[in-house]
């Protein structure tokens, strides 16, 4: 499916392919380096690494957004919640009523062009079509760019998690409140 990014760019979303793994790993490496330029020590060679991204592709949970056939954004979408997600005061608890966004990564070449926001809006629209009622994610507390974007998109902090890199905020957005009467 295609969505417009900026004024003249279209993003086409599809499942990531094993043939794209090397390029995807490179995009994450470049994004980690770009974050370090902004003193954001969120990703490194340990996470997310090639084995994790390969498993995401094998599980058909990794998606890419392309602009002019170049990968502009990568994300993982599933229902897996780390055990620390139990620290969240989630509004939507029913299994199957939500999905979790992991590892959203905008290729540095396409950063500051609305690609992350456009992708999150696309994910939301697709999950509404699937009948999901909420989106969950976690955001690094020292990543002001991600926090600003998620806040502007209506995500609420519902808890905290502590991983190897420090404090992460657990976030949730209700997307389909009108479905509750149909269930």
Short mmCIF file of N, CA, C and O in Angstrom, two decimals, residues 29-126:
data_model
loop_
_atom_site.label_atom_id
_atom_site.label_comp_id
_atom_site.label_asym_id
_atom_site.label_seq_id
_atom_site.Cartn_x
_atom_site.Cartn_y
_atom_site.Cartn_z
N UNK A 29 22.52 0.16 11.62
CA UNK A 29 23.85 0.59 12.04
C UNK A 29 24.02 2.09 11.81
O UNK A 29 24.49 2.83 12.67
N UNK A 30 23.60 2.55 10.64
CA UNK A 30 23.71 3.98 10.32
C UNK A 30 22.82 4.82 11.23
O UNK A 30 23.20 5.92 11.65
N UNK A 31 21.64 4.31 11.55
CA UNK A 31 20.74 5.03 12.46
C UNK A 31 21.34 5.11 13.85
O UNK A 31 21.24 6.15 14.52
N UNK A 32 21.96 4.02 14.31
CA UNK A 32 22.60 4.03 15.64
C UNK A 32 23.72 5.06 15.67
O UNK A 32 23.87 5.80 16.66
N UNK A 33 24.50 5.14 14.60
CA UNK A 33 25.58 6.13 14.52
C UNK A 33 25.01 7.55 14.52
O UNK A 33 25.56 8.44 15.18
N UNK A 34 23.92 7.75 13.80
CA UNK A 34 23.28 9.08 13.77
C UNK A 34 22.76 9.46 15.15
O UNK A 34 22.90 10.61 15.58
N UNK A 35 22.18 8.51 15.85
CA UNK A 35 21.69 8.80 17.21
C UNK A 35 22.85 9.19 18.12
O UNK A 35 22.70 10.11 18.94
N UNK A 36 23.99 8.51 17.98
CA UNK A 36 25.15 8.85 18.82
C UNK A 36 25.60 10.29 18.59
O UNK A 36 26.08 10.95 19.52
N UNK A 37 25.45 10.79 17.36
CA UNK A 37 25.79 12.20 17.08
C UNK A 37 24.92 13.14 17.91
O UNK A 37 25.31 14.29 18.14
N UNK A 38 23.76 12.66 18.32
CA UNK A 38 22.84 13.46 19.14
C UNK A 38 22.85 13.01 20.60
O UNK A 38 21.92 13.30 21.35
N UNK A 39 23.91 12.31 21.00
CA UNK A 39 24.08 11.79 22.35
C UNK A 39 22.93 10.86 22.78
O UNK A 39 22.53 10.83 23.95
N UNK A 40 22.39 10.11 21.85
CA UNK A 40 21.34 9.13 22.13
C UNK A 40 21.98 7.75 21.99
O UNK A 40 22.19 7.27 20.88
N UNK A 41 22.31 7.13 23.11
CA UNK A 41 22.99 5.84 23.12
C UNK A 41 21.96 4.72 23.28
O UNK A 41 21.92 4.03 24.29
N UNK A 42 21.12 4.56 22.28
CA UNK A 42 19.98 3.64 22.36
C UNK A 42 20.29 2.28 21.73
O UNK A 42 19.99 1.25 22.30
N UNK A 43 20.86 2.27 20.52
CA UNK A 43 21.12 1.03 19.80
C UNK A 43 22.61 0.84 19.61
O UNK A 43 23.38 1.81 19.56
N UNK A 44 23.02 -0.42 19.48
CA UNK A 44 24.42 -0.74 19.27
C UNK A 44 24.54 -2.10 18.61
O UNK A 44 23.55 -2.62 18.09
N UNK A 45 25.74 -2.69 18.65
CA UNK A 45 25.95 -3.98 17.99
C UNK A 45 25.22 -5.13 18.69
O UNK A 45 25.01 -6.19 18.11
N UNK A 46 24.81 -4.92 19.94
CA UNK A 46 24.08 -5.95 20.68
C UNK A 46 22.60 -5.94 20.32
O UNK A 46 21.98 -6.99 20.14
N UNK A 47 22.03 -4.76 20.22
CA UNK A 47 20.60 -4.63 19.92
C UNK A 47 20.34 -3.38 19.10
O UNK A 47 20.80 -2.31 19.49
N UNK A 48 19.60 -3.52 18.03
CA UNK A 48 19.17 -4.76 17.39
C UNK A 48 20.27 -5.30 16.49
O UNK A 48 20.85 -4.55 15.72
N UNK A 49 20.53 -6.58 16.58
CA UNK A 49 21.60 -7.17 15.78
C UNK A 49 21.03 -7.96 14.61
O UNK A 49 19.82 -8.11 14.46
N UNK A 50 21.92 -8.48 13.78
CA UNK A 50 21.50 -9.18 12.56
C UNK A 50 20.62 -10.39 12.88
O UNK A 50 19.64 -10.65 12.18
N UNK A 51 20.95 -11.14 13.92
CA UNK A 51 20.16 -12.33 14.27
C UNK A 51 18.72 -11.96 14.63
O UNK A 51 17.77 -12.65 14.24
N UNK A 52 18.56 -10.87 15.36
CA UNK A 52 17.21 -10.41 15.74
C UNK A 52 16.43 -10.00 14.50
O UNK A 52 15.27 -10.39 14.31
N UNK A 53 17.05 -9.23 13.64
CA UNK A 53 16.38 -8.75 12.43
C UNK A 53 16.08 -9.91 11.47
O UNK A 53 15.01 -9.93 10.84
N UNK A 54 16.97 -10.88 11.40
CA UNK A 54 16.73 -12.06 10.57
C UNK A 54 15.51 -12.82 11.09
O UNK A 54 14.64 -13.23 10.31
N UNK A 55 15.43 -12.99 12.41
CA UNK A 55 14.27 -13.68 12.99
C UNK A 55 12.98 -12.90 12.72
O UNK A 55 11.93 -13.51 12.45
N UNK A 56 13.06 -11.58 12.78
CA UNK A 56 11.88 -10.76 12.48
C UNK A 56 11.38 -11.02 11.06
O UNK A 56 10.17 -11.12 10.83
N UNK A 57 12.32 -11.13 10.11
CA UNK A 57 11.94 -11.41 8.72
C UNK A 57 11.37 -12.82 8.61
O UNK A 57 10.33 -13.03 7.99
N UNK A 58 12.04 -13.79 9.23
CA UNK A 58 11.57 -15.17 9.18
C UNK A 58 10.17 -15.31 9.77
O UNK A 58 9.36 -16.10 9.27
N UNK A 59 9.88 -14.55 10.80
CA UNK A 59 8.56 -14.58 11.44
C UNK A 59 7.52 -13.75 10.70
O UNK A 59 6.38 -13.63 11.15
N UNK A 60 7.95 -13.11 9.61
CA UNK A 60 7.09 -12.25 8.79
C UNK A 60 6.49 -11.11 9.61
O UNK A 60 5.34 -10.72 9.43
N UNK A 61 7.31 -10.54 10.50
CA UNK A 61 6.88 -9.44 11.36
C UNK A 61 7.65 -8.14 11.07
O UNK A 61 7.33 -7.11 11.64
N UNK A 62 8.63 -8.21 10.19
CA UNK A 62 9.41 -7.03 9.84
C UNK A 62 8.86 -6.46 8.53
O UNK A 62 8.63 -7.19 7.56
N UNK A 63 8.64 -5.15 8.55
CA UNK A 63 8.09 -4.45 7.39
C UNK A 63 9.04 -3.33 6.98
O UNK A 63 9.75 -2.77 7.81
N UNK A 64 9.03 -3.03 5.69
CA UNK A 64 9.83 -1.92 5.18
C UNK A 64 8.91 -0.96 4.46
O UNK A 64 7.90 -1.36 3.87
N UNK A 65 9.27 0.32 4.53
CA UNK A 65 8.61 1.35 3.75
C UNK A 65 9.63 1.87 2.77
O UNK A 65 10.75 2.24 3.17
N UNK A 66 9.27 1.89 1.49
CA UNK A 66 10.23 2.29 0.46
C UNK A 66 9.78 3.57 -0.23
O UNK A 66 8.59 3.77 -0.50
N UNK A 67 10.76 4.40 -0.52
CA UNK A 67 10.57 5.59 -1.35
C UNK A 67 11.48 5.40 -2.56
O UNK A 67 12.68 5.20 -2.40
N UNK A 68 10.89 5.42 -3.75
CA UNK A 68 11.65 5.19 -4.98
C UNK A 68 12.48 3.91 -4.90
O UNK A 68 13.66 3.89 -5.24
N UNK A 69 11.87 2.85 -4.38
CA UNK A 69 12.49 1.53 -4.25
C UNK A 69 13.65 1.46 -3.28
O UNK A 69 14.38 0.47 -3.25
N UNK A 70 13.87 2.49 -2.48
CA UNK A 70 14.91 2.48 -1.46
C UNK A 70 14.23 2.39 -0.09
O UNK A 70 13.24 3.09 0.16
N UNK A 71 14.77 1.55 0.79
CA UNK A 71 14.18 1.40 2.12
C UNK A 71 14.37 2.70 2.91
O UNK A 71 15.49 3.13 3.16
N UNK A 72 13.25 3.32 3.26
CA UNK A 72 13.27 4.57 4.02
C UNK A 72 12.97 4.33 5.50
O UNK A 72 13.36 5.13 6.34
N UNK A 73 12.27 3.23 5.80
CA UNK A 73 11.88 2.97 7.18
C UNK A 73 11.70 1.46 7.36
O UNK A 73 11.32 0.76 6.42
N UNK A 74 12.01 1.00 8.56
CA UNK A 74 11.85 -0.41 8.93
C UNK A 74 11.12 -0.44 10.26
O UNK A 74 11.37 0.40 11.14
N UNK A 75 10.22 -1.39 10.43
CA UNK A 75 9.58 -1.59 11.73
C UNK A 75 9.14 -3.03 11.87
O UNK A 75 9.02 -3.76 10.90
N UNK A 76 8.93 -3.43 13.12
CA UNK A 76 8.44 -4.76 13.44
C UNK A 76 7.10 -4.58 14.13
O UNK A 76 6.92 -3.70 14.97
N UNK A 77 6.16 -5.45 13.77
CA UNK A 77 4.81 -5.37 14.33
C UNK A 77 4.36 -6.78 14.70
O UNK A 77 4.35 -7.68 13.86
N UNK A 78 4.04 -6.97 15.99
CA UNK A 78 3.55 -8.26 16.46
C UNK A 78 2.80 -8.07 17.77
O UNK A 78 2.47 -6.93 18.13
N UNK A 79 2.55 -9.15 18.49
CA UNK A 79 1.86 -9.05 19.77
C UNK A 79 2.77 -9.40 20.93
O UNK A 79 2.30 -9.60 22.05
N UNK A 80 4.06 -9.44 20.70
CA UNK A 80 5.00 -9.82 21.74
C UNK A 80 5.28 -8.66 22.69
O UNK A 80 5.61 -7.56 22.26
N UNK A 81 5.14 -8.94 23.95
CA UNK A 81 5.43 -7.96 24.99
C UNK A 81 6.54 -8.50 25.88
O UNK A 81 6.41 -9.60 26.42
N UNK A 82 7.60 -7.74 26.02
CA UNK A 82 8.66 -8.09 26.95
C UNK A 82 8.05 -8.22 28.34
O UNK A 82 7.05 -7.58 28.65
N UNK A 83 8.68 -9.04 29.19
CA UNK A 83 8.13 -9.22 30.54
C UNK A 83 8.01 -7.90 31.30
O UNK A 83 7.13 -7.75 32.13
N UNK A 84 8.85 -6.92 30.98
CA UNK A 84 8.74 -5.62 31.66
C UNK A 84 7.51 -4.83 31.23
O UNK A 84 7.16 -3.84 31.86
N UNK A 85 6.84 -5.28 30.18
CA UNK A 85 5.59 -4.63 29.79
C UNK A 85 4.54 -4.82 30.88
O UNK A 85 3.54 -4.10 30.92
N UNK A 86 4.77 -5.76 31.78
CA UNK A 86 3.83 -5.95 32.91
C UNK A 86 3.86 -4.74 33.84
O UNK A 86 2.96 -4.57 34.67
N UNK A 87 4.86 -3.87 33.71
CA UNK A 87 4.94 -2.63 34.51
C UNK A 87 3.96 -1.58 34.02
O UNK A 87 3.77 -0.56 34.68
N UNK A 88 3.35 -1.79 32.88
CA UNK A 88 2.46 -0.79 32.30
C UNK A 88 1.04 -0.90 32.84
O UNK A 88 0.55 -1.99 33.12
N UNK A 89 0.41 0.24 32.96
CA UNK A 89 -1.01 0.30 33.31
C UNK A 89 -1.79 0.45 32.00
O UNK A 89 -2.28 1.53 31.67
N UNK A 90 -1.86 -0.65 31.26
CA UNK A 90 -2.45 -0.66 29.94
C UNK A 90 -3.96 -0.51 30.01
O UNK A 90 -4.60 -1.12 30.85
N UNK A 91 -4.50 0.28 29.13
CA UNK A 91 -5.95 0.42 29.04
C UNK A 91 -6.54 -0.80 28.37
O UNK A 91 -7.57 -1.32 28.78
N UNK A 92 -5.89 -1.26 27.33
CA UNK A 92 -6.38 -2.38 26.53
C UNK A 92 -5.60 -3.63 26.89
O UNK A 92 -4.47 -3.79 26.48
N UNK A 93 -6.18 -4.49 27.70
CA UNK A 93 -5.50 -5.69 28.21
C UNK A 93 -5.82 -6.96 27.45
O UNK A 93 -5.07 -7.92 27.49
N UNK A 94 -6.95 -7.01 26.78
CA UNK A 94 -7.40 -8.24 26.14
C UNK A 94 -6.42 -8.67 25.06
O UNK A 94 -6.12 -7.91 24.13
N UNK A 95 -5.90 -9.91 25.17
CA UNK A 95 -4.97 -10.44 24.18
C UNK A 95 -5.64 -10.44 22.81
O UNK A 95 -6.79 -10.81 22.68
N UNK A 96 -4.94 -9.99 21.80
CA UNK A 96 -5.49 -9.93 20.45
C UNK A 96 -6.12 -8.60 20.11
O UNK A 96 -6.44 -8.34 18.96
N UNK A 97 -6.30 -7.73 21.10
CA UNK A 97 -6.94 -6.44 20.84
C UNK A 97 -5.92 -5.34 20.53
O UNK A 97 -6.30 -4.23 20.20
N UNK A 98 -4.64 -5.68 20.61
CA UNK A 98 -3.58 -4.69 20.38
C UNK A 98 -2.44 -5.34 19.60
O UNK A 98 -2.34 -6.56 19.49
N UNK A 99 -1.58 -4.48 19.07
CA UNK A 99 -0.31 -4.93 18.50
C UNK A 99 0.78 -4.03 19.07
O UNK A 99 0.51 -2.93 19.57
N UNK A 100 2.00 -4.52 18.98
CA UNK A 100 3.15 -3.82 19.53
C UNK A 100 4.11 -3.46 18.40
O UNK A 100 4.46 -4.31 17.58
N UNK A 101 4.52 -2.20 18.37
CA UNK A 101 5.52 -1.73 17.41
C UNK A 101 6.89 -1.85 18.07
O UNK A 101 7.09 -1.37 19.19
N UNK A 102 7.80 -2.50 17.38
CA UNK A 102 9.18 -2.65 17.86
C UNK A 102 10.13 -2.12 16.78
O UNK A 102 9.86 -2.21 15.59
N UNK A 103 11.25 -1.61 17.21
CA UNK A 103 12.37 -1.29 16.33
C UNK A 103 12.02 -0.40 15.14
O UNK A 103 12.49 -0.63 14.03
N UNK A 104 11.20 0.61 15.36
CA UNK A 104 10.93 1.57 14.28
C UNK A 104 12.23 2.31 13.98
O UNK A 104 12.83 2.92 14.87
N UNK A 105 12.66 2.25 12.75
CA UNK A 105 13.95 2.84 12.36
C UNK A 105 13.81 3.55 11.02
O UNK A 105 13.54 2.91 10.00
N UNK A 106 14.00 4.86 11.05
CA UNK A 106 14.00 5.62 9.80
C UNK A 106 15.43 5.70 9.29
O UNK A 106 16.35 6.08 10.02
N UNK A 107 15.61 5.31 8.05
CA UNK A 107 16.90 5.41 7.39
C UNK A 107 17.38 6.86 7.52
O UNK A 107 16.64 7.79 7.20
N UNK A 108 18.61 7.10 8.02
CA UNK A 108 19.08 8.48 8.19
C UNK A 108 18.94 9.35 6.94
O UNK A 108 18.72 10.56 7.06
N UNK A 109 19.01 8.76 5.76
CA UNK A 109 18.84 9.51 4.52
C UNK A 109 17.46 10.16 4.46
O UNK A 109 17.29 11.19 3.81
N UNK A 110 16.48 9.56 5.14
CA UNK A 110 15.09 10.04 5.07
C UNK A 110 14.60 10.67 6.37
O UNK A 110 13.42 10.98 6.50
N UNK A 111 15.49 10.88 7.32
CA UNK A 111 15.08 11.49 8.58
C UNK A 111 14.72 12.97 8.38
O UNK A 111 15.16 13.61 7.44
N UNK A 112 13.89 13.46 9.27
CA UNK A 112 13.41 14.85 9.26
C UNK A 112 12.56 15.17 8.03
O UNK A 112 12.52 16.32 7.58
N UNK A 113 11.89 14.16 7.52
CA UNK A 113 11.02 14.35 6.36
C UNK A 113 9.61 13.81 6.63
O UNK A 113 8.82 13.65 5.71
N UNK A 114 9.31 13.51 7.89
CA UNK A 114 7.98 13.03 8.24
C UNK A 114 7.75 11.55 8.01
O UNK A 114 6.62 11.07 8.13
N UNK A 115 8.80 10.81 7.70
CA UNK A 115 8.66 9.39 7.39
C UNK A 115 8.22 8.59 8.62
O UNK A 115 7.35 7.72 8.52
N UNK A 116 8.77 8.89 9.79
CA UNK A 116 8.38 8.18 11.01
C UNK A 116 6.92 8.41 11.35
O UNK A 116 6.16 7.47 11.62
N UNK A 117 6.52 9.65 11.30
CA UNK A 117 5.12 10.01 11.59
C UNK A 117 4.18 9.37 10.57
O UNK A 117 3.13 8.83 10.92
N UNK A 118 4.53 9.45 9.29
CA UNK A 118 3.71 8.86 8.24
C UNK A 118 3.58 7.34 8.44
O UNK A 118 2.50 6.78 8.27
N UNK A 119 4.67 6.72 8.84
CA UNK A 119 4.66 5.27 9.05
C UNK A 119 3.78 4.90 10.24
O UNK A 119 2.99 3.94 10.16
N UNK A 120 3.87 5.63 11.32
CA UNK A 120 3.02 5.34 12.48
C UNK A 120 1.54 5.55 12.13
O UNK A 120 0.69 4.77 12.58
N UNK A 121 1.24 6.55 11.33
CA UNK A 121 -0.14 6.77 10.90
C UNK A 121 -0.61 5.61 10.03
O UNK A 121 -1.74 5.14 10.16
N UNK A 122 0.25 5.15 9.14
CA UNK A 122 -0.07 4.00 8.30
C UNK A 122 -0.35 2.76 9.15
O UNK A 122 -1.34 2.04 8.93
N UNK A 123 0.52 2.49 10.13
CA UNK A 123 0.34 1.33 11.01
C UNK A 123 -1.00 1.44 11.72
O UNK A 123 -1.76 0.46 11.79
N UNK A 124 -1.30 2.60 12.24
CA UNK A 124 -2.57 2.83 12.93
C UNK A 124 -3.76 2.52 12.01
O UNK A 124 -4.69 1.80 12.40
N UNK A 125 -3.73 3.03 10.80
CA UNK A 125 -4.82 2.80 9.85
C UNK A 125 -4.98 1.32 9.53
O UNK A 125 -6.11 0.81 9.46
N UNK A 126 -3.88 0.62 9.36
CA UNK A 126 -3.93 -0.82 9.06
C UNK A 126 -4.49 -1.60 10.25
O UNK A 126 -5.27 -2.54 10.07
#
